[in-house]
CSV table of C-alpha atoms and ligand atoms in Angstrom, one decimal:
chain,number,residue,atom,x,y,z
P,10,UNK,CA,-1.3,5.4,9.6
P,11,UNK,CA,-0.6,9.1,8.8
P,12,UNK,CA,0.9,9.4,5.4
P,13,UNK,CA,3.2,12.8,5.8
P,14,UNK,CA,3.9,12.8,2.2
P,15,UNK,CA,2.9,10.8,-1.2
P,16,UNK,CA,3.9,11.6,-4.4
P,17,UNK,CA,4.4,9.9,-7.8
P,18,UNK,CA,8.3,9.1,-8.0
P,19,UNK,CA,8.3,6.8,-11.8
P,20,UNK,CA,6.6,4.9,-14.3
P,21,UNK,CA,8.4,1.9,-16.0
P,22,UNK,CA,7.5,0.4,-19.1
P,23,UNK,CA,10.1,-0.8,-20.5
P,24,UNK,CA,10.1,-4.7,-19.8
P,25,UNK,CA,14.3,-5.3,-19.3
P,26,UNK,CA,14.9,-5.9,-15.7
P,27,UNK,CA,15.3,-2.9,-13.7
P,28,UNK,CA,15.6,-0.4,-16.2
P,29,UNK,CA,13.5,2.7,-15.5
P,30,UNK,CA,12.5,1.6,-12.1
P,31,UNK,CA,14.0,3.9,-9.2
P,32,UNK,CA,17.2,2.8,-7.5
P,33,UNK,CA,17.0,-0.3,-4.6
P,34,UNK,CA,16.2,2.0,-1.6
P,35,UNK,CA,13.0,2.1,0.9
P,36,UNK,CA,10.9,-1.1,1.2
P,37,UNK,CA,8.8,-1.7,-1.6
P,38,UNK,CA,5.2,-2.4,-1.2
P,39,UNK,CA,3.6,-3.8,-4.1
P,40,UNK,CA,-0.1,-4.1,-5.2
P,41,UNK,CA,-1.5,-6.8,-7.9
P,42,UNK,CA,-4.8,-8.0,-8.5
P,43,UNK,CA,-7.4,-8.8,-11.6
P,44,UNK,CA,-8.2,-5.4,-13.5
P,45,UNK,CA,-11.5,-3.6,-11.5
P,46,UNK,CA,-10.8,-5.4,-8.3
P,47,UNK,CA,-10.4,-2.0,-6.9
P,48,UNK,CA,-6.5,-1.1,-6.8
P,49,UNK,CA,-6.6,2.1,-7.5
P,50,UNK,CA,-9.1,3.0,-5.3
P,51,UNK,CA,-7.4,1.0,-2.4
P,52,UNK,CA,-4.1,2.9,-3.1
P,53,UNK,CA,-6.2,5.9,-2.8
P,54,UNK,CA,-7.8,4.8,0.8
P,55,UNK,CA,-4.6,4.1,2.0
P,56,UNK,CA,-2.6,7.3,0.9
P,57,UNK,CA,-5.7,9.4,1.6
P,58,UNK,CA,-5.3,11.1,-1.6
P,59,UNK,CA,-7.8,9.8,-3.9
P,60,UNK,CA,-6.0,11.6,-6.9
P,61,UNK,CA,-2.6,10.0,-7.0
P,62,UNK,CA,-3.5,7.1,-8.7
P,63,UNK,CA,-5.2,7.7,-12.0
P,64,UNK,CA,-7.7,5.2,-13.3
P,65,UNK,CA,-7.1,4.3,-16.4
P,66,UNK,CA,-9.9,4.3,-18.8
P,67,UNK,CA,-9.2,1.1,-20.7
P,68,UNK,CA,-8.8,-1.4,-17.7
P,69,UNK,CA,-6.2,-4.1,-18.2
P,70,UNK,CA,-4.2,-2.0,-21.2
P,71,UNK,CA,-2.1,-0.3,-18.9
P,72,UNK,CA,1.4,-1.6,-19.4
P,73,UNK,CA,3.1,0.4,-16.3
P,74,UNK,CA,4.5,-0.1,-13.0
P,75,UNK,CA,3.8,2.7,-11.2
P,76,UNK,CA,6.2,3.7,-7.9
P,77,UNK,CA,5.3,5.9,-5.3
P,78,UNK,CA,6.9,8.0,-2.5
P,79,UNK,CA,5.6,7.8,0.8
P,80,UNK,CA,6.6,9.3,3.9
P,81,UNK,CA,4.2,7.4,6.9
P,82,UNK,CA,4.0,7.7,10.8
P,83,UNK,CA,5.6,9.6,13.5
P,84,UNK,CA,8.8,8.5,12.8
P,85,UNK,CA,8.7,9.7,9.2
P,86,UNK,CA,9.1,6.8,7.9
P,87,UNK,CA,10.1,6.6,3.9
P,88,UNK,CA,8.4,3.5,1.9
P,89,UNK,CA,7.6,2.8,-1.7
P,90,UNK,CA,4.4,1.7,-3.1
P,91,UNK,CA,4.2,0.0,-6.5
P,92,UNK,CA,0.9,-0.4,-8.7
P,93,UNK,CA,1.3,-3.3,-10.5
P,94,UNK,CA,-0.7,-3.0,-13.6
P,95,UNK,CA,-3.8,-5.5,-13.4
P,96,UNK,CA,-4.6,-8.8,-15.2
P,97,UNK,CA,-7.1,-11.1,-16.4
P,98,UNK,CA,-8.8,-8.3,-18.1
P,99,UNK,CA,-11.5,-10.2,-19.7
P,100,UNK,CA,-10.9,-8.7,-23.5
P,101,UNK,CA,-7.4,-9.5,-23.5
P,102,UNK,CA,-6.2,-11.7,-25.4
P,103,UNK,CA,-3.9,-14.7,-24.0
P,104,UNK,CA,-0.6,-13.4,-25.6
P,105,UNK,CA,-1.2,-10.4,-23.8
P,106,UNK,CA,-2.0,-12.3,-20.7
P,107,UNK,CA,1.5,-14.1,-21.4
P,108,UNK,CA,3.3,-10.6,-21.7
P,109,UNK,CA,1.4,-9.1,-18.4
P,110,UNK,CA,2.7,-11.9,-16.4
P,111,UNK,CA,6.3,-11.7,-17.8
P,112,UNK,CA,6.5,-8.2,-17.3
P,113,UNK,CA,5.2,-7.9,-13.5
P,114,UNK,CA,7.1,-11.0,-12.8
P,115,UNK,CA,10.0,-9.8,-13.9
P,116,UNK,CA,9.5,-7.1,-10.9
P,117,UNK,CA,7.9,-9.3,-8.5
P,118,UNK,CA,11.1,-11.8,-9.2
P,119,UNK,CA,13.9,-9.8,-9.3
P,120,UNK,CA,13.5,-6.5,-7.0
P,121,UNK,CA,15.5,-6.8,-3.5
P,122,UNK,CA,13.7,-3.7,-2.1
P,123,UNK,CA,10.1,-5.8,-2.7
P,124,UNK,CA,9.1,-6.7,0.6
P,125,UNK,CA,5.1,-7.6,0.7
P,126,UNK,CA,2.8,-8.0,-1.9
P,127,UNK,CA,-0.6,-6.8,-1.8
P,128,UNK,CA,-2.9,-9.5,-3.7
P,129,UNK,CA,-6.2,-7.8,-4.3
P,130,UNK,CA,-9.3,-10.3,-4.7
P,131,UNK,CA,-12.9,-9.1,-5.5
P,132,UNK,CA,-15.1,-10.0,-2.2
P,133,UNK,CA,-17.8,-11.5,-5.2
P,134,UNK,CA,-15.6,-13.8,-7.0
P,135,UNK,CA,-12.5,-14.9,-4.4
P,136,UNK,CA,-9.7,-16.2,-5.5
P,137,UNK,CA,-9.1,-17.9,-8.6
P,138,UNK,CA,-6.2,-19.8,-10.8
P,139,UNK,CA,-4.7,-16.6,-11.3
P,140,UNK,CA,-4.3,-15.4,-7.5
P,141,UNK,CA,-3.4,-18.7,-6.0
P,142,UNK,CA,-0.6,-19.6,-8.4
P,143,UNK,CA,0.5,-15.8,-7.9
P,144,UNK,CA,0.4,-16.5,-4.2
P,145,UNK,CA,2.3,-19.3,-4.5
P,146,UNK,CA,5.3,-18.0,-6.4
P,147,UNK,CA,5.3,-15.3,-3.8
P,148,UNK,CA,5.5,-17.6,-1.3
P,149,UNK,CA,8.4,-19.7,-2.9
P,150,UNK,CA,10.6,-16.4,-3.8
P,151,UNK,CA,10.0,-15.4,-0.2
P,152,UNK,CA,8.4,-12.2,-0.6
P,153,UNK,CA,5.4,-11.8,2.1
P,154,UNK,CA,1.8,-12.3,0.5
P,155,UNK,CA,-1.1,-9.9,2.0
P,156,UNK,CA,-4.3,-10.7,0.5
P,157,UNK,CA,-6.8,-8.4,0.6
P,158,UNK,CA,-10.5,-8.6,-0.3
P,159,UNK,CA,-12.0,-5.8,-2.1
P,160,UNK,CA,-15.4,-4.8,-1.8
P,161,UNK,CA,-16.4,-6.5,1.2
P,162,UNK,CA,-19.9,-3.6,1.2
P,163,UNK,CA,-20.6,-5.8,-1.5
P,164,UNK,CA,-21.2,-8.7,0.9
P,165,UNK,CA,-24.0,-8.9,2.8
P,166,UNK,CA,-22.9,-9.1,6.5
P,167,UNK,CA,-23.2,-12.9,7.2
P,168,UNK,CA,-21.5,-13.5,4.1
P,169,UNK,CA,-17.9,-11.3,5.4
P,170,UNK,CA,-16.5,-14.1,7.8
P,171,UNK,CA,-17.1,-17.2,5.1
P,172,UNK,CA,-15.8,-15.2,2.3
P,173,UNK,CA,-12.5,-14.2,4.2
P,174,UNK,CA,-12.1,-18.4,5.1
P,175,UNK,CA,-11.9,-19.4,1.8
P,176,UNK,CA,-9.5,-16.8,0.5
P,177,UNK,CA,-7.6,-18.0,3.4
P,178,UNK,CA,-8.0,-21.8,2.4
P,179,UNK,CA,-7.0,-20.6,-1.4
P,180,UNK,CA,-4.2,-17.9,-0.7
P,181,UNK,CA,-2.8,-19.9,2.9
P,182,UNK,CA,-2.9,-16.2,4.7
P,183,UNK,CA,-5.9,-14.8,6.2
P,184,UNK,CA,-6.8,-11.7,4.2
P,185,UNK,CA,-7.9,-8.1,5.4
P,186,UNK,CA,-11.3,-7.2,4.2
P,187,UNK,CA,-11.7,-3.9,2.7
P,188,UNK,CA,-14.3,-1.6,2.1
P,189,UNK,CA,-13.2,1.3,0.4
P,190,UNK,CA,-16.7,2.5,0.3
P,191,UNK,CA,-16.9,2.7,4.4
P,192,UNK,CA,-13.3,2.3,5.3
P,193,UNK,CA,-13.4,-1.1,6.7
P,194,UNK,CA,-10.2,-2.6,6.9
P,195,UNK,CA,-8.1,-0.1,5.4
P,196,UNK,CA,-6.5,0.8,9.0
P,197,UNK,CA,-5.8,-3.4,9.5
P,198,UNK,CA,-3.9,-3.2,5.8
P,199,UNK,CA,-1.4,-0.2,7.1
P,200,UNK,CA,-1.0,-2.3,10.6
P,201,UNK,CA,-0.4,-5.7,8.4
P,202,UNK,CA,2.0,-4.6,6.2
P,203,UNK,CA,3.6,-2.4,9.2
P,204,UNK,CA,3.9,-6.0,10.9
P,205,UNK,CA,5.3,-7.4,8.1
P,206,UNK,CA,7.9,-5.0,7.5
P,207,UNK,CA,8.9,-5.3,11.3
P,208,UNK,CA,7.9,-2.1,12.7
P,209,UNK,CA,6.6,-1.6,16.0
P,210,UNK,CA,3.1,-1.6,16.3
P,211,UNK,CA,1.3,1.4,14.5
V,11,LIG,P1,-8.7,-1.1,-10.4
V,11,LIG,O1,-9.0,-1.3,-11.9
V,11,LIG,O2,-8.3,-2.3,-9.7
V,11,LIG,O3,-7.8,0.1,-10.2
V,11,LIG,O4,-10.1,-0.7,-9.8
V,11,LIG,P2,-10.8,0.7,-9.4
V,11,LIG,O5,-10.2,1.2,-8.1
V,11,LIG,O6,-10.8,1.6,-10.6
V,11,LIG,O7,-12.3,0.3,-9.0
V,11,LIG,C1,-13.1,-0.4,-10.0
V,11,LIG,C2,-14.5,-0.1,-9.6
V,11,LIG,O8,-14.9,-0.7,-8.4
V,11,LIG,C3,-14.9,1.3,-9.5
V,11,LIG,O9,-16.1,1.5,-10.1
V,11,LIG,C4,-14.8,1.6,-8.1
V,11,LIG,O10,-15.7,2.7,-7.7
V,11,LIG,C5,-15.4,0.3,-7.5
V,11,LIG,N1,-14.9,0.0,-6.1
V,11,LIG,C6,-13.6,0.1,-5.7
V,11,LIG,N2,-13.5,-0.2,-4.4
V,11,LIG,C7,-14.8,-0.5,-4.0
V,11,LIG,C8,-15.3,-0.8,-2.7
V,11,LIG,O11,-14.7,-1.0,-1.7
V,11,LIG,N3,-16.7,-1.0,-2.7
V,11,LIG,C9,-17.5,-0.8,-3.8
V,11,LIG,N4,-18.8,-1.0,-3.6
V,11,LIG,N5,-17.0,-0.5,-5.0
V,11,LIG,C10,-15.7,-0.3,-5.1
């Protein structure tokens, strides 16, 4: 996909529904996943701009939901993406566990303009409670679940296909694996979430 244009639109921190996020508009692509499973650097491989998305130092503090401004395609085509700041960092305590999930959920629950979420899971460690109870919360609100696996170079190559089955077994969608290192599947997440959001094929 050709991004025309990205650029950082909003942060919002505060955790009272809808207030500092940007105004319903474009669809809304969000990204979750555990803290170091790669986010940033995906967001990165997909906007071609490795710079947009500062990584944060202190994985897991970041209380922020990050919205972007894209412009993608031939047809110019405006979207949102929206870094969801990471969990199960594992220094943090559970209260803070507690107040990560009430925050994101209170986006991933209440945002019309949300149309697919991007759950990230590490190639080495799948998916665990975290990302299959996420998935299925997703599932029941109706918003479209893409799982992708991170770090698939990680793998070795006999190791890819079995990897992607049992994220599909645990998260009930077959996942896109990614390699931000060689660019494997980073063109399959822009056709997916194209797919999902009814375009024509990219
Ligand atoms: P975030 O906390 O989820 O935003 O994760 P980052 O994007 O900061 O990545 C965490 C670490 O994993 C960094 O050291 C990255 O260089 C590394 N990383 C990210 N993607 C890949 C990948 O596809 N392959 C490999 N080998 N390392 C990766």
């Amino acid at each position: 996909m050709r991004v025309v244009e990205a650029e950082f639109l909003r942060s919002a921190t505060d955790p009272a529904i809808g207030t500092g996020w940007p105004d319903e508009g474009p669809p809304e692509i969000a990204f979750c996943g555990r803290s170091n499973v790669g986010k940033s650097t995906l967001l990165g491989a997909l906007t071609g701009r490795r710079g947009l998305v500062r990584v944060s130092s202190t994985p897991g503090r970041t209380r922020l939901i990050n919205f972007f401004r894209l412009i993608v395609g031939e047809e110019k085509r405006e979207l949102r993406f929206v870094d969801l700041p990471g969990f199960g960092y594992a220094k943090v305590a559970k209260s803070e566990r507690a107040g990560w999930r009430a925050f994101v959920e209170r986006y991933l629950g209440h945002r019309r303009s949300l149309k697919v979420c991007v759950l990230l899971v590490d190639a080495r460690r799948g998916a665990e409670l975290d990302e299959t109870e996420l998935a299925r919360w997703l599932a029941e609100l109706g918003v479209h679940v893409l799982p992708v696996v991170t770090k698939a170079d990680k793998l070795a190559k006999h190791e890819r296909r079995p990897a992607a089955e049992r994220v599909k077994k645990q998260l009930g969608v077959q996942p896109v694996m990614v390699s931000a290192t060689d660019g494997t599947g980073v063109d399959e997440v822009w056709r997916r979430v194209a797919v999902a959001l009814g375009w024509p094929s990219v």
